[in-house]
Amino acid sequence: MAAAPAKKRVRKPLQRRSEATVDTILEAAAQIFRTYGAKGATTNRIAERAGVSIGSIYQYFPNKEALLVALMERHIGSSIELLGAVLQASEGAAPKERVRAAVTCVLDIHMEDPDLHRVIFEEAPRPPHVNRKLEEGEVLMRTALEELLEGFPRETCMDPKRSAYMALTLVESMVHRYVAARNRPMEPQAFADHLTELAMCEMALSSPLSAGSAR
C-alpha cells in the first residue's frame, strides 16, 4: 500500500509576519499621506518610514494609489464595526440618547484623523471596486440605523426606512463638511448636539403629528 501523501503545512508564523508587515506599511503610509498629501507622498518615503525595503512595499501594494485604497477600506471596516458596538451599547436608552450616541460616533470617527481622512476621501482614486466598497459600507450603516429606528415609538419615527436614509445622508454630509472646515463655528460636542436635533426633526417629519400639522 502506498504511503499517504503528507499534508501540506499551513505556514501560520509567516502569515502572521506578513500581516504585521502590511500593518506596519499601512501605518507608515497613513503618516506620509497625512504629512505630504496624495501628490507629495511616495513609496520611497513610505518604505523609509516603515523601515522596510521598497521591494516589500511592492510585494503587497503595486503603487501608492493601492495604499490609499487599502487605507480607505480599513477606515470603512473599522467605522462599521465601531458604530455597531456603539448602537449595541446604547440599547435601552431613550431614542434621542441613542441617536446622539450614533451621531457622536460618526463625528468621532471622522475627527480622529481629519487630515488623513481628507486625503483618503478627497484625493484617493475611486476605481469601480472602491465605489462598490463605499456603497456596501453605506448600506450596512443604513441597515444598522434602520434597525435602531425600528425600535423607536412610531410617534417618534413612523417611517424607519425613509428616516434611516435621510438621517444618514444628513449626518454624513454635514460631518464631512464640518471636519473639512478650517474654521469651525462651534465645538465638536455642540455640533453633535445640534446635528442630533436635526436628525430628530427629520424623523418627526414622517410622524402622524407632523403630517397633521403640515396641512
PDB file of C-alpha atoms in Angstrom, residues 14 22 35 46 53 55 57 67 70 72 84 88 98 159 162 193 196 208 212 214:
ATOM      1  CA  LEU A  14       4.852  33.547   8.084  1.00  0.00           C
ATOM      2  CA  VAL A  22       1.199  45.057   5.970  1.00  0.00           C
ATOM      3  CA  THR A  35       2.076  64.906   6.044  1.00  0.00           C
ATOM      4  CA  ILE A  46       6.641  55.193   2.937  1.00  0.00           C
ATOM      5  CA  SER A  53      12.673  47.834   1.566  1.00  0.00           C
ATOM      6  CA  GLY A  55      10.524  45.734  -2.648  1.00  0.00           C
ATOM      7  CA  ILE A  57       6.064  47.661  -0.429  1.00  0.00           C
ATOM      8  CA  LEU A  67      -2.114  52.047  -0.425  1.00  0.00           C
ATOM      9  CA  ALA A  70      -6.319  49.994   1.417  1.00  0.00           C
ATOM     10  CA  MET A  72      -9.953  53.710   2.754  1.00  0.00           C
ATOM     11  CA  GLY A  84     -22.311  48.624  15.621  1.00  0.00           C
ATOM     12  CA  GLN A  88     -25.360  47.867  20.931  1.00  0.00           C
ATOM     13  CA  ARG A  98     -29.385  56.587  21.062  1.00  0.00           C
ATOM     14  CA  ASP A 159     -41.005  55.512   8.681  1.00  0.00           C
ATOM     15  CA  ARG A 162     -37.029  56.597   4.977  1.00  0.00           C
ATOM     16  CA  ASP A 193     -25.861  68.064  19.843  1.00  0.00           C
ATOM     17  CA  THR A 196     -28.806  65.244  16.839  1.00  0.00           C
ATOM     18  CA  PRO A 208     -48.517  61.424  12.323  1.00  0.00           C
ATOM     19  CA  GLY A 212     -51.280  66.562  10.506  1.00  0.00           C
ATOM     20  CA  ALA A 214     -48.262  70.330   7.894  1.00  0.00           C
TER      21      ALA A 214
END
